[in-house]
XYZ file of C-alpha atoms in Angstrom:
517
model
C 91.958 87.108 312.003
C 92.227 90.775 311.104
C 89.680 91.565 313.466
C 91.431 89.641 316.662
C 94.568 91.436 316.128
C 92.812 95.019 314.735
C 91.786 95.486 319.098
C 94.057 93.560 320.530
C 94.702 96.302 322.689
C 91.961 95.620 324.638
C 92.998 92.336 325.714
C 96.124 93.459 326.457
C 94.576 96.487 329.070
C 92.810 93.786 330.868
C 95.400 91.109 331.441
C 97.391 93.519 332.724
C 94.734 94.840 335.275
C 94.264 91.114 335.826
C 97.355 90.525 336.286
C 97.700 92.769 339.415
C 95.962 90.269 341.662
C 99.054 87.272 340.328
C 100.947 86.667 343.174
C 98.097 86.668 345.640
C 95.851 83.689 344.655
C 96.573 80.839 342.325
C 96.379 81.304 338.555
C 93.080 78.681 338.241
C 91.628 80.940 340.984
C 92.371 84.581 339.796
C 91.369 83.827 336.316
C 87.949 83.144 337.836
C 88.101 86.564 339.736
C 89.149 88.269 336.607
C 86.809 87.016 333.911
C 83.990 87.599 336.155
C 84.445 91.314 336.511
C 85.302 91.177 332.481
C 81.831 89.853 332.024
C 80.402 92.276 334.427
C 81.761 94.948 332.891
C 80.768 93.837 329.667
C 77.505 93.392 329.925
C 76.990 96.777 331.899
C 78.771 98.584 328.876
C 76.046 96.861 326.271
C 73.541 98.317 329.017
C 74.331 101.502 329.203
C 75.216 102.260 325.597
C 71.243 100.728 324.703
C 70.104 102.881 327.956
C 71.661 105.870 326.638
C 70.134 105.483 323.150
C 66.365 104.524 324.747
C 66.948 107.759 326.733
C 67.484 110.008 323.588
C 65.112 108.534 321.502
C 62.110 106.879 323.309
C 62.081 108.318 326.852
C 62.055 104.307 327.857
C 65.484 103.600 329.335
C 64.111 101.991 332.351
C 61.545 99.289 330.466
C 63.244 95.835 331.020
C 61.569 94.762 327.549
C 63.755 97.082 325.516
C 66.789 95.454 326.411
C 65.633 92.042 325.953
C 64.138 92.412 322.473
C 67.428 93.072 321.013
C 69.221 90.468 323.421
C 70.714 92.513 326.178
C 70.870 91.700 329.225
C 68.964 93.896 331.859
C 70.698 94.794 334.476
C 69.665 96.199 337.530
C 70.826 99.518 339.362
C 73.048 97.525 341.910
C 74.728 95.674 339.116
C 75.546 98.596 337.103
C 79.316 99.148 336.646
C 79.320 102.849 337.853
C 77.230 101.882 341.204
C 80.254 98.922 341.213
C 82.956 101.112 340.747
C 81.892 103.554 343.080
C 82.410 101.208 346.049
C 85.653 99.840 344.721
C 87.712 101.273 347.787
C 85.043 99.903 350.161
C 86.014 97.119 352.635
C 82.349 95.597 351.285
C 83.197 95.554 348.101
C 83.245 92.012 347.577
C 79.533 92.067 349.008
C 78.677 94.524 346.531
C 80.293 92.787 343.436
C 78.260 88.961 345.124
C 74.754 91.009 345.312
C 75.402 92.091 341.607
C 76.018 88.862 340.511
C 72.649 87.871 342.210
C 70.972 90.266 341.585
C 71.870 90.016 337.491
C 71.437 85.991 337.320
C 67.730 86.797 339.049
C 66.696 89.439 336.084
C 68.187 86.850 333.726
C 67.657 83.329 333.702
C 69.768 82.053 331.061
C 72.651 82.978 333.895
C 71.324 81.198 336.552
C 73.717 79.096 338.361
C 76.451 80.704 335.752
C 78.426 83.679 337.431
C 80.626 83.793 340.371
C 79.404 84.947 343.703
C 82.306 84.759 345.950
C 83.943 87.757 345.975
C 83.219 88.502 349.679
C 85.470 85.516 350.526
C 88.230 86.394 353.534
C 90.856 85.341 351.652
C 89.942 87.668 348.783
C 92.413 90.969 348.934
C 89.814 93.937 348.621
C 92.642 96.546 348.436
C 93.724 95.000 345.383
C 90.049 93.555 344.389
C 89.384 97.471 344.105
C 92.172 97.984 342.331
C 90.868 95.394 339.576
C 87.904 97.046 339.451
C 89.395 100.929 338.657
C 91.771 99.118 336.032
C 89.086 97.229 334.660
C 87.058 100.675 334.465
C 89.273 102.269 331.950
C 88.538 100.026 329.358
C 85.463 100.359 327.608
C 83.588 97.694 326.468
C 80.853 98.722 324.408
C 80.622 98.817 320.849
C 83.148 96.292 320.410
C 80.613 93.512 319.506
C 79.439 90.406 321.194
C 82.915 88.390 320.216
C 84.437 90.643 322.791
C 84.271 88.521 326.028
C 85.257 85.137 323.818
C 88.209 87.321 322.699
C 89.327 88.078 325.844
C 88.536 85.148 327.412
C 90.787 83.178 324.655
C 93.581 85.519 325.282
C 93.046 85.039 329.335
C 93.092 81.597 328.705
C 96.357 81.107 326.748
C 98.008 83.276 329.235
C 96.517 81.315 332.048
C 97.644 78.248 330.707
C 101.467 79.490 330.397
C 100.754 80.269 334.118
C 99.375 76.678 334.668
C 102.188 74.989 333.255
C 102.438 72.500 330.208
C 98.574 71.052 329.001
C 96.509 73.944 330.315
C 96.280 75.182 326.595
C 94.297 72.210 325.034
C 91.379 73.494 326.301
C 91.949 76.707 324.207
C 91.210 76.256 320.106
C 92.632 78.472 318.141
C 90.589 80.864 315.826
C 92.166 79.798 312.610
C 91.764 75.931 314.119
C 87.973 76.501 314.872
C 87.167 77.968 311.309
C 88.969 75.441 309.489
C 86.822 72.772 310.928
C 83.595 74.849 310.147
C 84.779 75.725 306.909
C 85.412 72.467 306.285
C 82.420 70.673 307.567
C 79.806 73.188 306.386
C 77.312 72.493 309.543
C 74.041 74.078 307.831
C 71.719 72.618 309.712
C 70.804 69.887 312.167
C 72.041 68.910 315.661
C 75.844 69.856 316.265
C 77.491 68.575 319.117
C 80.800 68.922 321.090
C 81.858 66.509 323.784
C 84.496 68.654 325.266
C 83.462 72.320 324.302
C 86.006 74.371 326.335
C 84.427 78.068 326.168
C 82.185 76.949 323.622
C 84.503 78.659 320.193
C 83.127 75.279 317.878
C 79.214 76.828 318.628
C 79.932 80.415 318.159
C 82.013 79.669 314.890
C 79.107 77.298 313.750
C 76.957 80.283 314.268
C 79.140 83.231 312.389
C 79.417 80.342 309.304
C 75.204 79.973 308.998
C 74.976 83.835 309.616
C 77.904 84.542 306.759
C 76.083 81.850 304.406
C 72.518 83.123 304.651
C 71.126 80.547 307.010
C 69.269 80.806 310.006
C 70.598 80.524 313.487
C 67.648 78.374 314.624
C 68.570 75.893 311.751
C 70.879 74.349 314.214
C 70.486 72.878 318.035
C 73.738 72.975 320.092
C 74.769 69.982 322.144
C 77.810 69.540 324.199
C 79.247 69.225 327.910
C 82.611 70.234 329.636
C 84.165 68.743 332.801
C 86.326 71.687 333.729
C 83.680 74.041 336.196
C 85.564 76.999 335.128
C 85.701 76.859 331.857
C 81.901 75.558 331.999
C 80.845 78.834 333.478
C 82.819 80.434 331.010
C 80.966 78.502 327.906
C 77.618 79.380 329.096
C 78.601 82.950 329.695
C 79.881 83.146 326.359
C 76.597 81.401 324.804
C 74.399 83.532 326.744
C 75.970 86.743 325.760
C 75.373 86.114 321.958
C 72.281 84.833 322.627
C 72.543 81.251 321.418
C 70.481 78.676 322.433
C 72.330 75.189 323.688
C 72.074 71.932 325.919
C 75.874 71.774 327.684
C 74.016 70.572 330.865
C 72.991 71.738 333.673
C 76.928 70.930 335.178
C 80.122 70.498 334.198
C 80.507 66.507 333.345
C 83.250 64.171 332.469
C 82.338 62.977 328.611
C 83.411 59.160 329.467
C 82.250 58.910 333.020
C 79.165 61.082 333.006
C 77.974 61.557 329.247
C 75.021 63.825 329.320
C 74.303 62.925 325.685
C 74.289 59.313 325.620
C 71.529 59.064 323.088
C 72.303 62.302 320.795
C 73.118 61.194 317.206
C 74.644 64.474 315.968
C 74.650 65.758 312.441
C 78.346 67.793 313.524
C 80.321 66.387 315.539
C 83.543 69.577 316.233
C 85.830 69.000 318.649
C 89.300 69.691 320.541
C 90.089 66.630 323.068
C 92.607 67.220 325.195
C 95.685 65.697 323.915
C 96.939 62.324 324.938
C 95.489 62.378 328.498
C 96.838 59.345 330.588
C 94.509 60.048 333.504
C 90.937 59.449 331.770
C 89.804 56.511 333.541
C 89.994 54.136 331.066
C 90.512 51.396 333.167
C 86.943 51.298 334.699
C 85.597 51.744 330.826
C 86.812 48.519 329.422
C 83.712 47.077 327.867
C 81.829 49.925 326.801
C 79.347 50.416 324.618
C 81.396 53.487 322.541
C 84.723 51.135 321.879
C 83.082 49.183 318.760
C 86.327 49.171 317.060
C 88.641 48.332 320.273
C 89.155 49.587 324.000
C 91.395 52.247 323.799
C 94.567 52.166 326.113
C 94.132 52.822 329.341
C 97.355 54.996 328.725
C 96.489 57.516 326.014
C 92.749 58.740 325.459
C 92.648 59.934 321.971
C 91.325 56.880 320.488
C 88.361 56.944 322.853
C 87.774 60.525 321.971
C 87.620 59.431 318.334
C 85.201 56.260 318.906
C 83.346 58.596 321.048
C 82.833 60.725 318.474
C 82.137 58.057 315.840
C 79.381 56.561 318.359
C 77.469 59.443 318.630
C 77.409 60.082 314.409
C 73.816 60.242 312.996
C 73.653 57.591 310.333
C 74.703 60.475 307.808
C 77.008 62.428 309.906
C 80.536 64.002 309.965
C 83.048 64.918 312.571
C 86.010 67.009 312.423
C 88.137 67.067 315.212
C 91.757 68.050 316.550
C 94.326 65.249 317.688
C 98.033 65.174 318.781
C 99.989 63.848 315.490
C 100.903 60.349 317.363
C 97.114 59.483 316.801
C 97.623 58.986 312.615
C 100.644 56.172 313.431
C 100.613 54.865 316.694
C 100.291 51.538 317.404
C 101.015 51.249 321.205
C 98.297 49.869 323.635
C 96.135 48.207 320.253
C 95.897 52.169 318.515
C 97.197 50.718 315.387
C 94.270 48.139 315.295
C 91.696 50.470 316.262
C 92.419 52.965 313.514
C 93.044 50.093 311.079
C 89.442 48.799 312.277
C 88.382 52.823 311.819
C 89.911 53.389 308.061
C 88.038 49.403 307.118
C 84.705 50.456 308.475
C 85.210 53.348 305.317
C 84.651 55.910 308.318
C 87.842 58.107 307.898
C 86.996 60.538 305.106
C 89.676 63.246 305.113
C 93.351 63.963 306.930
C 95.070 67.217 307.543
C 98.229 67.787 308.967
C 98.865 71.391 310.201
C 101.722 73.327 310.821
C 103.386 73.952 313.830
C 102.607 77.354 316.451
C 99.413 77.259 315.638
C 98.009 76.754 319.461
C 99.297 79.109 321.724
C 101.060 77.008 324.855
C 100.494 73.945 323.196
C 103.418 73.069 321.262
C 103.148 69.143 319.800
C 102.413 68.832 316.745
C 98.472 68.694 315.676
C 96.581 67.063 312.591
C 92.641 67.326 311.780
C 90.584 64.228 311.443
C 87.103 64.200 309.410
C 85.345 61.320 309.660
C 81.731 60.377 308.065
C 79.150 58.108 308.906
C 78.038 57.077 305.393
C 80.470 58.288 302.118
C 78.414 56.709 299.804
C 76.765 59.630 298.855
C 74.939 62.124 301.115
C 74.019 66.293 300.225
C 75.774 69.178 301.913
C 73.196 72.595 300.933
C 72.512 71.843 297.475
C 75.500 69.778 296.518
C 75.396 65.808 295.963
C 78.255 64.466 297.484
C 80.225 61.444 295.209
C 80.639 58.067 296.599
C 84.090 58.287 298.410
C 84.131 54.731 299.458
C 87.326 53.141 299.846
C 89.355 56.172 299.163
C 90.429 59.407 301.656
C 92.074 62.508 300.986
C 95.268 63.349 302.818
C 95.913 67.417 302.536
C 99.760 68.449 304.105
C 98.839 72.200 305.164
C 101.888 72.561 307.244
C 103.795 75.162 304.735
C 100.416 77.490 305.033
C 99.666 80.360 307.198
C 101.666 83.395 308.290
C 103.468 84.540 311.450
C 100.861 86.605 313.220
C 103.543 87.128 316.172
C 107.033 85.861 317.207
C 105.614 83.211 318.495
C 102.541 82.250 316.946
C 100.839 81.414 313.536
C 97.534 81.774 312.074
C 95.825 81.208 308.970
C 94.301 83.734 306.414
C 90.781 82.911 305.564
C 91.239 83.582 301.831
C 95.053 82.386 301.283
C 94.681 79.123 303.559
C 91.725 78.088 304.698
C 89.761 78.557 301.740
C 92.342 76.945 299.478
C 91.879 73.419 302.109
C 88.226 73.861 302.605
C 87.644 74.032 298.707
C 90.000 70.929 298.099
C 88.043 68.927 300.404
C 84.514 70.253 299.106
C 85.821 69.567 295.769
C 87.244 66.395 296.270
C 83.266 66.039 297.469
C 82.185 66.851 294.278
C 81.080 70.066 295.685
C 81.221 73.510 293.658
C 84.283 75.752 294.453
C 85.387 79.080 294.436
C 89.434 78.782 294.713
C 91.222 78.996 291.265
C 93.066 75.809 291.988
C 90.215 73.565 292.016
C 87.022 75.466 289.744
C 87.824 72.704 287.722
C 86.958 70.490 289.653
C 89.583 68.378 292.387
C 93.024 67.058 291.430
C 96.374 65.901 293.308
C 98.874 68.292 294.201
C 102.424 67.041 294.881
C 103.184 68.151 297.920
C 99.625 69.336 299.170
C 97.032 66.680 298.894
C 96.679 63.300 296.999
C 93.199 60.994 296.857
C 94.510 57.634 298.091
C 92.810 54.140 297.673
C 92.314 52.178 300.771
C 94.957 49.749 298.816
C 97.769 52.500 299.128
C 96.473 53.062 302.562
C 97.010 49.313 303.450
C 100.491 49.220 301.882
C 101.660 51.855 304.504
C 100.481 50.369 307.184
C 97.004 52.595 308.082
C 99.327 55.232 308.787
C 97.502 58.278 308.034
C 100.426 61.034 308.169
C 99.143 63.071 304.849
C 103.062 63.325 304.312
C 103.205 60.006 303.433
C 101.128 60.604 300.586
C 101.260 63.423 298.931
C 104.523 63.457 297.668
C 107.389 66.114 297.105
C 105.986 69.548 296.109
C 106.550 70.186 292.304
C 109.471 72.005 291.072
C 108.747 74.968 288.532
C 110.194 73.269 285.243
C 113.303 76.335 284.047
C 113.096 74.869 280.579
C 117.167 73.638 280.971
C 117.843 69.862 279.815
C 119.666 67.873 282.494
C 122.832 67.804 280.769
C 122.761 71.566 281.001
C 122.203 71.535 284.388
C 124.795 69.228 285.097
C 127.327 71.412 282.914
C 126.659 74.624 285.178
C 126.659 72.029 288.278
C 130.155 70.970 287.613
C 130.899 74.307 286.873
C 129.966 76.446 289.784
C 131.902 73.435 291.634
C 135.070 73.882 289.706
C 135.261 77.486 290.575
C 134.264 76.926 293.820
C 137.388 74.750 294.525
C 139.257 77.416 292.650
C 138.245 79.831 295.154
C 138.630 77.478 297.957
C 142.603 76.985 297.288
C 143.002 80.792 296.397
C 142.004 81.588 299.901
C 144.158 78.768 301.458
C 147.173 79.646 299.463
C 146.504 83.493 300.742
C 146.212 82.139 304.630
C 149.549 80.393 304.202
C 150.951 83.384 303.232
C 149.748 85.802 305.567
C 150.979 82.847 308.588
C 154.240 82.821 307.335
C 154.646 86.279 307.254
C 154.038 86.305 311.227
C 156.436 82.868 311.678
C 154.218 80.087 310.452
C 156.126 78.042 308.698
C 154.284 75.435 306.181
């Protein structure tokens, strides 16, 4: 996280030149207008800075093959931010910004289709558009890396959603979230997919982990869709700009209604449903093919999120996902069966509960779900995983992380999420690095706990990791009990001594002004 918070800064600078159009268009609509220009700019900055460096050292600024050797986009004079900027106080300034964005999808094709091209609108301010633009122009965008636009596009978004009202978060993952569920999964290799992949964060994480581990980016192909047109723009945007190769169709899609994967059998399944959406359609659903272990409520979708998920497993498979805390002991609308049905088909591998602030408008409670498709044995790089049939870890995280904010918590990637990633890889039987489990994995009172699918049947499938693990362990002072006791009783008997001092004294002091007692 050190990095996020290291230039926050720049986020900062740009919401509040975004910010100037509030008030003038709707928030869904001016985040549009506002992330476009970001990614204009953004991409012009990476252009010049390689065009200036051609220019001193090759003479061969203007060779379009330059630029996409070393993935960067090539953009064209028209699109160029200073051309841009120098018709911000035009009335035609929307034209100019619309033949840019043409003009830029038409030199590169993995934008076709992607970026806006209605700036010319009538109902688009140009005074303030303009001003946007020489705001937008102060902060410089190059050198900051290829995170930058997924940065400030999270940071948009969790602002935008505060704007939205209550919900419009849950399509924003956390970072700390995102590289727990990497961490924790380990996706190597193979096909990873994400039925509801917001701005795409579960890829570009997946990415940074095979980078950081010595892999190969090409060892994995990306699968996923999005039903929000926004944010789908956004995704590929984001995916294009680091250069990653993916499937999230060709359109934004509804996962239950229009699943553009229906036959995908991923190897990683990483996900953030929304939470407990009521309006999903389930009623028209009620005999599908996904609901093996029940048809969710037409009420609350999380449970066909999860048997979505568990559908489209390949026969070795795991999924890690995000749910709204209700999910691990609800039994409204048949939940309670359909999770019962889950933890007997031995697919529920793993439970975390996290601690609360993490999202940034979202404020209900969250947990992490792992499931696999086979825990009988199965390898993960070079490590042989144990048979972990008929038993699942529970690991209570909500004491860890830090305050990065007033508001809102994150996790340190050496304190926290290393010390749950390594209990679950070594409850795995995989090798470890954290001090508290080289030895291999144990219970912790208070933090995680192995349970048999016996226990879990006593409480009722309930998966709340709380119910398990116990009361954290009290550091042992050496005192017997009786001692304790003695200096107990003690500290109370002087208490009370000090407690009747002080009321004698009051009495005193009242009488002395005409209280009688």
């Amino acid at each position: 996280m050190a990095s996020n918070t290291a230039n926050l800064g720049i986020e900062q600078k740009l919401w509040a030149a975004a910010d100037k159009m509030r008030g003038h268009m709707d928030s869904a609509e001016y985040k549009h207008v506002a992330l476009g220009l970001i990614f204009l700019k953004y991409i012009s900055d990476a252009f010049q800075e390689k065009h200036a460096q051609l220019a001193k050292e090759e003479g061969t600024e203007e060779d379009r093959d330059e630029y996409i050797a070393v993935n960067v986009f090539w953009v064209p004079k028209q699109a160029r931010w200073e051309f841009i900027r120098g018709s911000a106080k035009s009335s035609t300034i929307g034209k100019v910004i619309d033949d840019a964005m043409s003009a830029i999808e038409a030199e590169n094709p993995s934008l076709k289709g992607v970026l806006p091209r209605d700036y010319a609108r009538p109902g688009l301010d140009k005074y303030r558009l303009g001003e946007l633009i020489d705001l937008i122009s102060t902060v410089g965008m190059g050198g900051t890396g290829k995170d930058i636009l997924g940065r400030v596009y999270e940071y948009f978004l969790a602002h935008f959603a505060s704007a939205e009202g209550k919900g419009g978060g849950e399509f924003y993952t956390p970072e700390s979230v995102v590289r727990l569920l990497v961490e924790m999964l380990e996706p190597y290799n193979g096909r990873v997919y994400d039925p509801c992949c917001g701005s795409g964060g579960m890829f570009v994480q997946s990415e940074k982990f095979i980078e950081e581990h010595g892999g190969k980016r090409d060892d994995i192909s990306i699968y996923g869709q999005e039903s929000n047109y926004t944010t789908w723009r956004l995704c590929r945007m984001n995916l294009a700009i680091r250069g990653i190769a993916n499937n999230i169709g060709s359109k934004n899609a509804d996962t239950f209604h229009n699943n553009l994967h229906k036959d995908i059998k991923a190897d990683f399944i990483l996900a953030n449903p929304p939470f407990n959406i009521s309006d999903w359609g389930g009623d028209r659903l009620r005999d599908d093919v996904r609901w093996k272990y029940g048809a969710p409520p037409v009420g609350n979708a999380n449970f066909a999120w999860v048997q979505h998920m568990a559908y489209h497993l390949a026969p070795r498979g795991f999924a890690g996902f995000v749910l709204a805390n209700g999910s691990m002991s609800s039994n409204s609308g048949g939940e309670g069966e359909i999770r019962q049905k889950l933890i007997e088909a031995d697919l529920v591998d793993c439970m975390v509960a996290l601690p609360g602030q993490l999202f940034y408008s979202v404020t209900i409670p969250v947990c992490l779900w792992f499931l696999a498709k086979d825990r009988s044995n199965g390898l993960i790089k070079k490590s042989t995983l144990r048979d972990r049939r008929g038993e699942v870890l529970f690991i209570d995280a909500r004491k860890l992380g830090y305050m990065e904010d007033r508001t809102h918590r994150a996790f340190d990637p050496k304190k926290d999420i290393q010390y749950i990633a390594d209990c679950y890889h070594a409850w795995r039987n995989e090798k470890v690095t954290h001090e508290a489990f080289k030895g291999g994995y144990h219970d912790i009172p208070g933090f995680c706990k192995a349970a048999k699918l016996e226990e879990v049947r006593e409480h009722g499938y309930v998966l709340t990791p709380g119910r398990y693990v116990g009361a954290e362990e009290q550091e042992d002072d050496g005192e017997t009990f009786d001692t304790k006791m003695q200096h107990l009783t003690g500290q109370l008997a002087e208490q009370m001594q000090q407690s009747q001092a002080m009321d004698k004294e009051i009495k005193k002091q009242l009488a002395k002004v005409g209280y009688g007692f």
